[in-house]
Short mmCIF file of N, CA and C in Angstrom, two decimals:
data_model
loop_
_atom_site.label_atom_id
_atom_site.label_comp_id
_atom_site.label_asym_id
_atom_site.label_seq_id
_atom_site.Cartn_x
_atom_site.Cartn_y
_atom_site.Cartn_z
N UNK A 102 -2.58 25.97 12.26
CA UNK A 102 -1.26 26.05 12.83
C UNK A 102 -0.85 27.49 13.11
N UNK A 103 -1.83 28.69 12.97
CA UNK A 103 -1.49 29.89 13.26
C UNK A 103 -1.38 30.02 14.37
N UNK A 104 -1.07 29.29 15.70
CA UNK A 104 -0.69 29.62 17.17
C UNK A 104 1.03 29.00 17.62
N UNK A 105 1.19 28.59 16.36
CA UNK A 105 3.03 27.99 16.34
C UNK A 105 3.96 29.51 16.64
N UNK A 106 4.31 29.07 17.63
CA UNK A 106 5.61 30.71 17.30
C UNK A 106 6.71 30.58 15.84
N UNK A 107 7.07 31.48 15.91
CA UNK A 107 8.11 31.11 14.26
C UNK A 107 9.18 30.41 14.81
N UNK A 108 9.64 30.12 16.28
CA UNK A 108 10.67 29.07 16.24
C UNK A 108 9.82 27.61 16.51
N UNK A 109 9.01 27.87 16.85
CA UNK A 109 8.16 26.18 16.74
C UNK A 109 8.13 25.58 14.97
N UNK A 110 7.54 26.56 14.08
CA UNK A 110 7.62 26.45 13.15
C UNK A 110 8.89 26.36 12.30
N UNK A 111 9.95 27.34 12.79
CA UNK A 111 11.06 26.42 12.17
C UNK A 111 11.67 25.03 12.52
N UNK A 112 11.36 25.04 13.75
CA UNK A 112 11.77 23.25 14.23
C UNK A 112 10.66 22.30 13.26
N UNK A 113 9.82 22.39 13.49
CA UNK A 113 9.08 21.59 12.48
C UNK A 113 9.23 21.10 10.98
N UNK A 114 9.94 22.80 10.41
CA UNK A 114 10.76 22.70 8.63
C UNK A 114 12.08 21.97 8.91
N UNK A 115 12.27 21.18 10.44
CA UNK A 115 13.92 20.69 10.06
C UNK A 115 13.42 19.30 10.79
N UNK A 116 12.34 18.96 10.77
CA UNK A 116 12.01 17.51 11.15
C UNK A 116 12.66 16.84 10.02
N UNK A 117 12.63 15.21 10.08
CA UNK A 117 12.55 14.26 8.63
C UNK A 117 11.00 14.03 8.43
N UNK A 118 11.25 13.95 7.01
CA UNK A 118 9.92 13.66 6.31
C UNK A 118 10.11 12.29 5.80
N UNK A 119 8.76 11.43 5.53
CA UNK A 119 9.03 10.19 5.25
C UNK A 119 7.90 9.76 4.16
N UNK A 120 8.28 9.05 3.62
CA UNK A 120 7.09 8.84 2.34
C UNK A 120 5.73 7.78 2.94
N UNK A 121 4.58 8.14 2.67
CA UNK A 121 3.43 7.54 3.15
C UNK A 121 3.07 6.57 2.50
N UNK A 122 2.37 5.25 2.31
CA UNK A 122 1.68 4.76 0.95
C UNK A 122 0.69 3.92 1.57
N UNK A 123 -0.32 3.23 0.89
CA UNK A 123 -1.30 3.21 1.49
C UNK A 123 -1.98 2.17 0.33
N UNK A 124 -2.50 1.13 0.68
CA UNK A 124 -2.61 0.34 -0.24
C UNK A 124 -3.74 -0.95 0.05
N UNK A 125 -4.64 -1.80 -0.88
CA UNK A 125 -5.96 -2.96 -0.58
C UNK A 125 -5.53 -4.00 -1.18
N UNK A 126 -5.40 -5.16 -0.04
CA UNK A 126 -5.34 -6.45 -0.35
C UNK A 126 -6.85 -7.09 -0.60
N UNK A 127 -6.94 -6.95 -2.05
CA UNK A 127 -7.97 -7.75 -2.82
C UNK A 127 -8.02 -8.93 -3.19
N UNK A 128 -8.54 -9.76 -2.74
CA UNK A 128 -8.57 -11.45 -3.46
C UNK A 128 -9.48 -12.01 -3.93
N UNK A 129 -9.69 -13.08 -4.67
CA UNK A 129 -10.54 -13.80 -5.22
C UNK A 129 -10.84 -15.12 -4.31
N UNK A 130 -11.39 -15.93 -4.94
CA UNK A 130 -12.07 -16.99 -3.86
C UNK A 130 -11.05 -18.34 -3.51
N UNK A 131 -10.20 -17.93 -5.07
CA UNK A 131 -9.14 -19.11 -5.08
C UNK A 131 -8.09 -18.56 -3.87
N UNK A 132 -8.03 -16.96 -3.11
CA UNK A 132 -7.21 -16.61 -2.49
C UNK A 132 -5.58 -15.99 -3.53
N UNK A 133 -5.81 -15.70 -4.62
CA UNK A 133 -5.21 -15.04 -5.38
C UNK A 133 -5.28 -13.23 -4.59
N UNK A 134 -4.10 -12.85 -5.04
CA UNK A 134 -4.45 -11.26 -4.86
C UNK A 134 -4.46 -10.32 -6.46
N UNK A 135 -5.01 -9.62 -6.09
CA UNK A 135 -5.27 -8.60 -7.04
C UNK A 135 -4.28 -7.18 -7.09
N UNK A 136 -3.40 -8.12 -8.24
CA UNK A 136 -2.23 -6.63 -8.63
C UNK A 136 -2.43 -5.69 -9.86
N UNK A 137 -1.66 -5.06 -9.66
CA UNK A 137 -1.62 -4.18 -10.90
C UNK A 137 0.19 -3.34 -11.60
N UNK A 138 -0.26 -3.35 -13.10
CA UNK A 138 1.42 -3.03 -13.54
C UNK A 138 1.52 -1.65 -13.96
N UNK A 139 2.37 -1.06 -13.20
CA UNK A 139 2.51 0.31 -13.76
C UNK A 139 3.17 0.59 -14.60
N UNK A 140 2.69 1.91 -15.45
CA UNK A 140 3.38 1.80 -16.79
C UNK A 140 5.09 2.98 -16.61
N UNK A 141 5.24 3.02 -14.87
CA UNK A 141 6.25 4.02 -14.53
C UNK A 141 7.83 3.42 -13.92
N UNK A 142 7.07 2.10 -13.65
CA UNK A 142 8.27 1.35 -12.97
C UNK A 142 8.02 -0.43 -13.53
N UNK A 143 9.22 -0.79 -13.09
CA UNK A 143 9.35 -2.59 -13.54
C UNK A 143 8.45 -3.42 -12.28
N UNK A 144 7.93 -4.57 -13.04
CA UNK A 144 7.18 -5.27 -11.70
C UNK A 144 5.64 -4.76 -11.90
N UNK A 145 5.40 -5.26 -10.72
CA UNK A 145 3.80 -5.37 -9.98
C UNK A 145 3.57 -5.04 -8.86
N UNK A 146 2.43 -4.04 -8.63
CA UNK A 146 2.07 -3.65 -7.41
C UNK A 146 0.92 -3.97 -6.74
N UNK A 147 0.32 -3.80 -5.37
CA UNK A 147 -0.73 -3.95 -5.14
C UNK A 147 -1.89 -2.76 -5.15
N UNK A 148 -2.97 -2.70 -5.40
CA UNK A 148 -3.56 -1.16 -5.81
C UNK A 148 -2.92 -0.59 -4.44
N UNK A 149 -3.16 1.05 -4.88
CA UNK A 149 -2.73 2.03 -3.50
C UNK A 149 -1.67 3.02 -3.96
N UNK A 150 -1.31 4.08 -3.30
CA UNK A 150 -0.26 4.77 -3.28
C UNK A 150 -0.17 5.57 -2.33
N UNK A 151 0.67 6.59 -2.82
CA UNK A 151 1.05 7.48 -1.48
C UNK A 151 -0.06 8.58 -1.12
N UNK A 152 -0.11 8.57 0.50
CA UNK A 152 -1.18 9.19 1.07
C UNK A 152 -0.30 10.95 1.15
N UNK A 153 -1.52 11.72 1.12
CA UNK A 153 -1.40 12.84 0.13
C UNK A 153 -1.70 13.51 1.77
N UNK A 154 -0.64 14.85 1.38
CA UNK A 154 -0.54 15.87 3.17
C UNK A 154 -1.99 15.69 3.56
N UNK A 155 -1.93 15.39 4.54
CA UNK A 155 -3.10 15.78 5.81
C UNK A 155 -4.46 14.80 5.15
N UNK A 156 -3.81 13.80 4.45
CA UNK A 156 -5.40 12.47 4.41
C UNK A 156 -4.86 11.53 5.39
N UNK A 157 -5.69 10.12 6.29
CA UNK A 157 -5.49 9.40 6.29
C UNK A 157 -5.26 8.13 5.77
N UNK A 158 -4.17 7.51 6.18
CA UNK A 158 -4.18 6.36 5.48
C UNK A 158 -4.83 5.40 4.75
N UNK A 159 -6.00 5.17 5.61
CA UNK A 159 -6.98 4.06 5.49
C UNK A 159 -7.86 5.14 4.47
N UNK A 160 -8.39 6.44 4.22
CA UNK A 160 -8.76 7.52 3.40
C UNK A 160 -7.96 7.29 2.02
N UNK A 161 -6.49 7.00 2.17
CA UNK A 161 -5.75 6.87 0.85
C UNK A 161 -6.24 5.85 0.13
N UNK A 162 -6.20 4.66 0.79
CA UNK A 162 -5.92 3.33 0.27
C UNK A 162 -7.27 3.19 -0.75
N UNK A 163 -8.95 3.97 0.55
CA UNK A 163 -10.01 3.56 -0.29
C UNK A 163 -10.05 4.71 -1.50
N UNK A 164 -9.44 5.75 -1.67
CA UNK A 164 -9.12 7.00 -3.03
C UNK A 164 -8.59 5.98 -3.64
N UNK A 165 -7.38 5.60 -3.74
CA UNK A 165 -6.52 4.95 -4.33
C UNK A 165 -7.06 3.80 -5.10
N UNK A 166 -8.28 3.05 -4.34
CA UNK A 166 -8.76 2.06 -5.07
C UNK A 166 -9.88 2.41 -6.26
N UNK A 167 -10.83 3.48 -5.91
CA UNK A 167 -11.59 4.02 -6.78
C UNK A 167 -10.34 4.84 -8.30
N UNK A 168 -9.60 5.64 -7.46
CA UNK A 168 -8.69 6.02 -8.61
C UNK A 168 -7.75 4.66 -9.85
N UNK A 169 -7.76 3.75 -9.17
CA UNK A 169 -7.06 2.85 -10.28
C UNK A 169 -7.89 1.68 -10.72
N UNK A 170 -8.65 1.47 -9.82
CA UNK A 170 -9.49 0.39 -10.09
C UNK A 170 -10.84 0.99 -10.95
N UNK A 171 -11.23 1.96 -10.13
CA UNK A 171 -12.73 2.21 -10.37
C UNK A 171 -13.95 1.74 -9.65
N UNK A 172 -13.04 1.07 -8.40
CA UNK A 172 -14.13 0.48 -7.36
C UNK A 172 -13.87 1.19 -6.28
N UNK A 173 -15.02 1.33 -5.47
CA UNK A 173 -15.09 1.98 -4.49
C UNK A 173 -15.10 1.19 -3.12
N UNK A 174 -14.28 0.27 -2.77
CA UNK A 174 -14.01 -0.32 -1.69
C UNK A 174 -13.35 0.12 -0.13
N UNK A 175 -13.78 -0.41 0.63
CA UNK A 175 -14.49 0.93 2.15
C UNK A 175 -13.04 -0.99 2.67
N UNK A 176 -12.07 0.01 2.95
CA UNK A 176 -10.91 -0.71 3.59
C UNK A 176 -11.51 -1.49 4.83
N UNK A 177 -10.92 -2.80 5.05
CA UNK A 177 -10.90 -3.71 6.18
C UNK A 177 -10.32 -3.35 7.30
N UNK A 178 -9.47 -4.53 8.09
CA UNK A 178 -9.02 -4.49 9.00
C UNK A 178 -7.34 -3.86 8.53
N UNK A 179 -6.81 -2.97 9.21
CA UNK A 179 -5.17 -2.90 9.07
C UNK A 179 -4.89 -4.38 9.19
N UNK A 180 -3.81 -4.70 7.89
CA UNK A 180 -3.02 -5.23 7.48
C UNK A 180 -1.90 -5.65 8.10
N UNK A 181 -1.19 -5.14 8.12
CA UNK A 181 0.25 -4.69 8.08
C UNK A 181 1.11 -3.25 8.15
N UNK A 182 1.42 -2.85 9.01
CA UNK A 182 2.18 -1.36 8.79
C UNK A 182 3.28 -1.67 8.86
N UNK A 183 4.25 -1.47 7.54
CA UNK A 183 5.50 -1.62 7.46
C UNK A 183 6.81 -0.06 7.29
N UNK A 184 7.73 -0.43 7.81
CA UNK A 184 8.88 0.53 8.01
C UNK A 184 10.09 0.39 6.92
N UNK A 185 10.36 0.61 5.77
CA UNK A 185 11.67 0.58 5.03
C UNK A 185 12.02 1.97 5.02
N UNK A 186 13.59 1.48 5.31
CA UNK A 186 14.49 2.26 5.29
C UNK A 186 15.45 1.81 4.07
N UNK A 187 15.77 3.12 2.86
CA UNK A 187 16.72 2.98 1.68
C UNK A 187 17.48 3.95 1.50
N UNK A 188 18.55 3.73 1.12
CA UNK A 188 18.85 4.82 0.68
C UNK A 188 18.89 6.11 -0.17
N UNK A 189 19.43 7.12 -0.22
CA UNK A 189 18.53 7.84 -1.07
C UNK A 189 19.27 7.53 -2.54
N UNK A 190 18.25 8.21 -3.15
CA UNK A 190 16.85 9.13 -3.26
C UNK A 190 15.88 8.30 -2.47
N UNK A 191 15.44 7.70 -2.42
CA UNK A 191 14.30 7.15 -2.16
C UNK A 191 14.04 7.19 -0.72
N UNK A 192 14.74 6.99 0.24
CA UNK A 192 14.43 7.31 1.34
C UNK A 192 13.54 6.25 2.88
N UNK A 193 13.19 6.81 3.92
CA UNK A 193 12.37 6.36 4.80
C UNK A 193 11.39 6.09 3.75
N UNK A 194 10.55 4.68 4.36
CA UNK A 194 8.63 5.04 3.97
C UNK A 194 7.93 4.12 5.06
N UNK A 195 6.69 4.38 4.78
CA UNK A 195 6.04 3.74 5.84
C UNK A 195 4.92 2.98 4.76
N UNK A 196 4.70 1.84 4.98
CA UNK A 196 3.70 1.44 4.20
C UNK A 196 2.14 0.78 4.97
N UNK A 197 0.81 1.14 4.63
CA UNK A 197 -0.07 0.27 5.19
C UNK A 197 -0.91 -0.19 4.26
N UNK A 198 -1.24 -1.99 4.60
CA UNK A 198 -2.08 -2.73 3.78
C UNK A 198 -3.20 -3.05 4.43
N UNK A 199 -4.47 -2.84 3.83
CA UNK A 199 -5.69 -3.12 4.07
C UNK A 199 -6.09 -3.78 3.39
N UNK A 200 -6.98 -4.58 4.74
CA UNK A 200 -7.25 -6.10 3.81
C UNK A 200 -9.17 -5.12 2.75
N UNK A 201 -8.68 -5.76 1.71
CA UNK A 201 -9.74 -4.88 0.61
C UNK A 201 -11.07 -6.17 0.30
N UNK A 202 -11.10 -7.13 1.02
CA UNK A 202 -11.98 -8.61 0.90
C UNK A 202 -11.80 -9.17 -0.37
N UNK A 203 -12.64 -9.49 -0.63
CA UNK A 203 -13.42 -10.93 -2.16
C UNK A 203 -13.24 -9.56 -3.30
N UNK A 204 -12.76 -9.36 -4.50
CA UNK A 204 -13.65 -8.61 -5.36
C UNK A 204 -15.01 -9.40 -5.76
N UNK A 205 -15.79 -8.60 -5.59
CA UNK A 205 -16.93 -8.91 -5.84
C UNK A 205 -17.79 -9.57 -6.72
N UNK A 206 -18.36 -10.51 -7.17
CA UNK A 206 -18.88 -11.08 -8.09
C UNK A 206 -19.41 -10.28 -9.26
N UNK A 207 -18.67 -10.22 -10.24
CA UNK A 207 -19.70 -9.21 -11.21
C UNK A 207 -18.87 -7.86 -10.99
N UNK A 208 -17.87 -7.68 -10.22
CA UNK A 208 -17.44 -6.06 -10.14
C UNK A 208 -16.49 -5.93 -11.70
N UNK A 209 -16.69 -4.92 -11.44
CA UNK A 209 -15.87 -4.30 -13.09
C UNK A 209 -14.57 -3.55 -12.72
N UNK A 210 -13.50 -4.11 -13.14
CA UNK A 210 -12.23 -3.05 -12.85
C UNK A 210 -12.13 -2.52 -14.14
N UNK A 211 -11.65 -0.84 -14.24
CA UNK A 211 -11.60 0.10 -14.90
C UNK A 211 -10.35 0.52 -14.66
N UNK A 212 -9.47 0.72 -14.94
CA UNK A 212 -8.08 0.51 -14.71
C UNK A 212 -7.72 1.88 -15.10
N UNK A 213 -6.95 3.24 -14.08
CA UNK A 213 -6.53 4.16 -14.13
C UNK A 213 -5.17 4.09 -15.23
N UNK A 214 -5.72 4.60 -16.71
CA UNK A 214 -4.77 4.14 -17.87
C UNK A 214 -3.69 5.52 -17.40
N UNK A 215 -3.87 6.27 -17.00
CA UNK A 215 -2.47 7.14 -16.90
C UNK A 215 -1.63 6.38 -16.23
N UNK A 216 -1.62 5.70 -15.40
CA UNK A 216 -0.46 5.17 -14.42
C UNK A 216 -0.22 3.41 -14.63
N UNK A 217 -1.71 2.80 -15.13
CA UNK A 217 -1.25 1.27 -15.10
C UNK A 217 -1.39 0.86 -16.56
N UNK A 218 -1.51 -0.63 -16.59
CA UNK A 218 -1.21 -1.01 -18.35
C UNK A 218 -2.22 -2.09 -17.99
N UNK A 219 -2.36 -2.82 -16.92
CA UNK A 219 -3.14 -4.43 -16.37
C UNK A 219 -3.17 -4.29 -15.25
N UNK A 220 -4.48 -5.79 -15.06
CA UNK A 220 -3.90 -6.25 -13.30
C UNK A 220 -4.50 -7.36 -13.92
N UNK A 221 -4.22 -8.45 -12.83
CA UNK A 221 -4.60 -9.63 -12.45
C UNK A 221 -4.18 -10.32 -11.37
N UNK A 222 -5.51 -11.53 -11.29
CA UNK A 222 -4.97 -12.10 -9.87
C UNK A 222 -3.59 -12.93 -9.68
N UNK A 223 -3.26 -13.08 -8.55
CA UNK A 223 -1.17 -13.37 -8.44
C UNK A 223 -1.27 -14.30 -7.05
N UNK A 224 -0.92 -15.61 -7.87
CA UNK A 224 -0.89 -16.60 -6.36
C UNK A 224 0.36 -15.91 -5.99
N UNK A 225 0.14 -16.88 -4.08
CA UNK A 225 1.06 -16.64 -3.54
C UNK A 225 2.43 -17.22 -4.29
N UNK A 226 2.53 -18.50 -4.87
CA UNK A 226 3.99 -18.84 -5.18
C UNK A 226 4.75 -17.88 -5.91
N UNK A 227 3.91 -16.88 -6.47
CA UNK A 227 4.54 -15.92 -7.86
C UNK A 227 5.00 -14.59 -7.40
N UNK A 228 4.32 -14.58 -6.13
CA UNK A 228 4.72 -13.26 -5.25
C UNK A 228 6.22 -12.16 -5.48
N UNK A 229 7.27 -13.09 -5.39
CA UNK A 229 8.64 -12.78 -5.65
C UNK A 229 9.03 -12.10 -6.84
N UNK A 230 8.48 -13.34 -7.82
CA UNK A 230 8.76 -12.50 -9.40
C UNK A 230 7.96 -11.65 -10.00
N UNK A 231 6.88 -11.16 -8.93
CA UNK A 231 6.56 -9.74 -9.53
C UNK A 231 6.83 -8.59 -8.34
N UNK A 232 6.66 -9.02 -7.45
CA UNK A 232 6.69 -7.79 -6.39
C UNK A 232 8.60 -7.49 -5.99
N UNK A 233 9.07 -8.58 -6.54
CA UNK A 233 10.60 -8.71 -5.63
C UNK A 233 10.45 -9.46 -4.41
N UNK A 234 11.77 -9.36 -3.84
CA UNK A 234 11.61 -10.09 -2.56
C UNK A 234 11.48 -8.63 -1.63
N UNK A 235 11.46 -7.80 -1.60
CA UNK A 235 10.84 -6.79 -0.49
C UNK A 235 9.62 -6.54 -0.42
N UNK A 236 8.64 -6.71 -1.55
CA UNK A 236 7.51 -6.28 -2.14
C UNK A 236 6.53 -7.46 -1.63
N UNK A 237 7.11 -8.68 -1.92
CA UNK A 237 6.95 -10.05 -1.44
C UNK A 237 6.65 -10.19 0.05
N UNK A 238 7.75 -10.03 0.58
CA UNK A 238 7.53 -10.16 2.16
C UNK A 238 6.36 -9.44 2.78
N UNK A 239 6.23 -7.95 2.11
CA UNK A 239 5.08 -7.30 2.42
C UNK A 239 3.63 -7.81 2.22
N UNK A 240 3.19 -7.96 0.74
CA UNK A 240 1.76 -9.19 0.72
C UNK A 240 1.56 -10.45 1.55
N UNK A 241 2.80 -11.03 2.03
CA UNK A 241 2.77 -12.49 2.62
C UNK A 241 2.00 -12.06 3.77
N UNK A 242 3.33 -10.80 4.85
CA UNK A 242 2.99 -10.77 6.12
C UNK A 242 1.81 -10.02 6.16
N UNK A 243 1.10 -9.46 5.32
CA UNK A 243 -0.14 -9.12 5.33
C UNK A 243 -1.51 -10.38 4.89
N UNK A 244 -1.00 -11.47 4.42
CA UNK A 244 -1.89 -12.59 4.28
C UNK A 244 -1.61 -13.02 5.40
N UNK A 245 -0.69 -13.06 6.15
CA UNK A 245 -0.30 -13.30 7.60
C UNK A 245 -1.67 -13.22 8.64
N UNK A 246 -1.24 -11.93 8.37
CA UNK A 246 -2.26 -11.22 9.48
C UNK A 246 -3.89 -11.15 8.81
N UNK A 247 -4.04 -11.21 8.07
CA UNK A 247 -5.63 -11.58 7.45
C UNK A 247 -5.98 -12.85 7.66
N UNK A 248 -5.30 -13.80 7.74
CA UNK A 248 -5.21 -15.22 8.35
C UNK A 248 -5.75 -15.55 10.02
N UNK A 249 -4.71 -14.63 10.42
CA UNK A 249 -4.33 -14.84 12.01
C UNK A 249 -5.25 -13.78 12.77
N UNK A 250 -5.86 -12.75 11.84
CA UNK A 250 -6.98 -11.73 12.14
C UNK A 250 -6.12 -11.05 13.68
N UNK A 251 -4.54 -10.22 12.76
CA UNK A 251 -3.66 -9.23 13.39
C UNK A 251 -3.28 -8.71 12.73
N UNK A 252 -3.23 -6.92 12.98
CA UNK A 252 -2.33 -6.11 12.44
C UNK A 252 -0.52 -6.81 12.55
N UNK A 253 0.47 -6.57 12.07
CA UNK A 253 1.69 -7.30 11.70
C UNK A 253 2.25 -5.88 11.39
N UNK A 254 3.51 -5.72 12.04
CA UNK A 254 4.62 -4.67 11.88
C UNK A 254 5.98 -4.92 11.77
N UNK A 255 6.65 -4.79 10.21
CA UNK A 255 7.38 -5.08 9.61
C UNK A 255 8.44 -3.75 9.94
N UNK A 256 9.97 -3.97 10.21
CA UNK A 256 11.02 -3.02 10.17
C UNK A 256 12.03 -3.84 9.17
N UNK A 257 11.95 -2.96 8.15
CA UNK A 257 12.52 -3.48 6.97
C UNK A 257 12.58 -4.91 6.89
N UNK A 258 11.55 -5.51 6.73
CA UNK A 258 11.22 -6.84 6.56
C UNK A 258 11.50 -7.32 7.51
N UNK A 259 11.48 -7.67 8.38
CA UNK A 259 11.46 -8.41 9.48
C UNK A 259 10.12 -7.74 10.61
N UNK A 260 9.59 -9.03 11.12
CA UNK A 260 8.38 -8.68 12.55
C UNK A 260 8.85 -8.30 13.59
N UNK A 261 7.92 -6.99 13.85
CA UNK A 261 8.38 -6.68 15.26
C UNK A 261 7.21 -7.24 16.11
N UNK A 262 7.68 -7.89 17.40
CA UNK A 262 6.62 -8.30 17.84
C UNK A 262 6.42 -7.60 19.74
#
């Protein structure tokens, strides 16, 4: 970026910034997904987190899975790219789910103990009472589109089509 003039570069320090996250829809054969509980917040998540300056997404999601899982799974098809908007603190984010396939017969999860406590697999009916209903809508419309074999774009829960 050393060819920015210093007013290019200050327009750039007064953009909005928005939170990244990046995340693998793992299932089993029964079609369960594969969550996990952090020991930082209430609820259940799906593996993944936030993609770190200047990685890609689909780069996060497969870090993210070796970092909490301990498996090294090479991301599918985009998911879902979703848009929430909150208020602050928390802010814009952008979320993407990759479909992460079958865990594997025989694979071993090793569970990143700084950040989680468990995982296990989570039918769809249970979706709500662990993810919430925002968290919820997100895994569905991403079984959506792993179904219907389409990316799916969510603005604060709702499809844009």
């Amino acid at each position: 970026m050393e060819h920015l003039s210093p007013v290019s570069r200050e327009y750039f320090r007064t953009l909005p910034r928005r939170r990244v996250a990046a995340g693998l829809v793992i299932r089993d054969d029964e079609g369960r997904v594969l969550v996990v509980k952090p020991n930082y917040k209430e609820g259940w998540l799906l593996p993944g987190g936030t993609v770190d300056p200047g990685e890609a997404p689909r780069t996060a999601a497969r870090r993210e899975g070796r970092e909490e899982l301990g498996l090294d799974i090479e991301p599918g098809p985009l998911l879902l790219i979703a848009h929430s908007a909150f208020p602050d603190p928390v802010g814009d984010g952008l979320s993407f789910l990759y479909d992460g396939g079958l865990l594997p017969e025989g694979a071993r999860v090793s569970l990143q103990e700084e950040e989680l406590t468990e995982w296990k697999f989570l039918a769809p009916e249970d979706f709500e009472s662990h993810f919430g209903e925002h968290g919820a809508q997100h895994v569905r419309a991403a079984l959506t589109g792993l179904a219907e074999k389409r990316t799916l774009e969510l603005e604060d829960g709702v499809e844009v089509l």
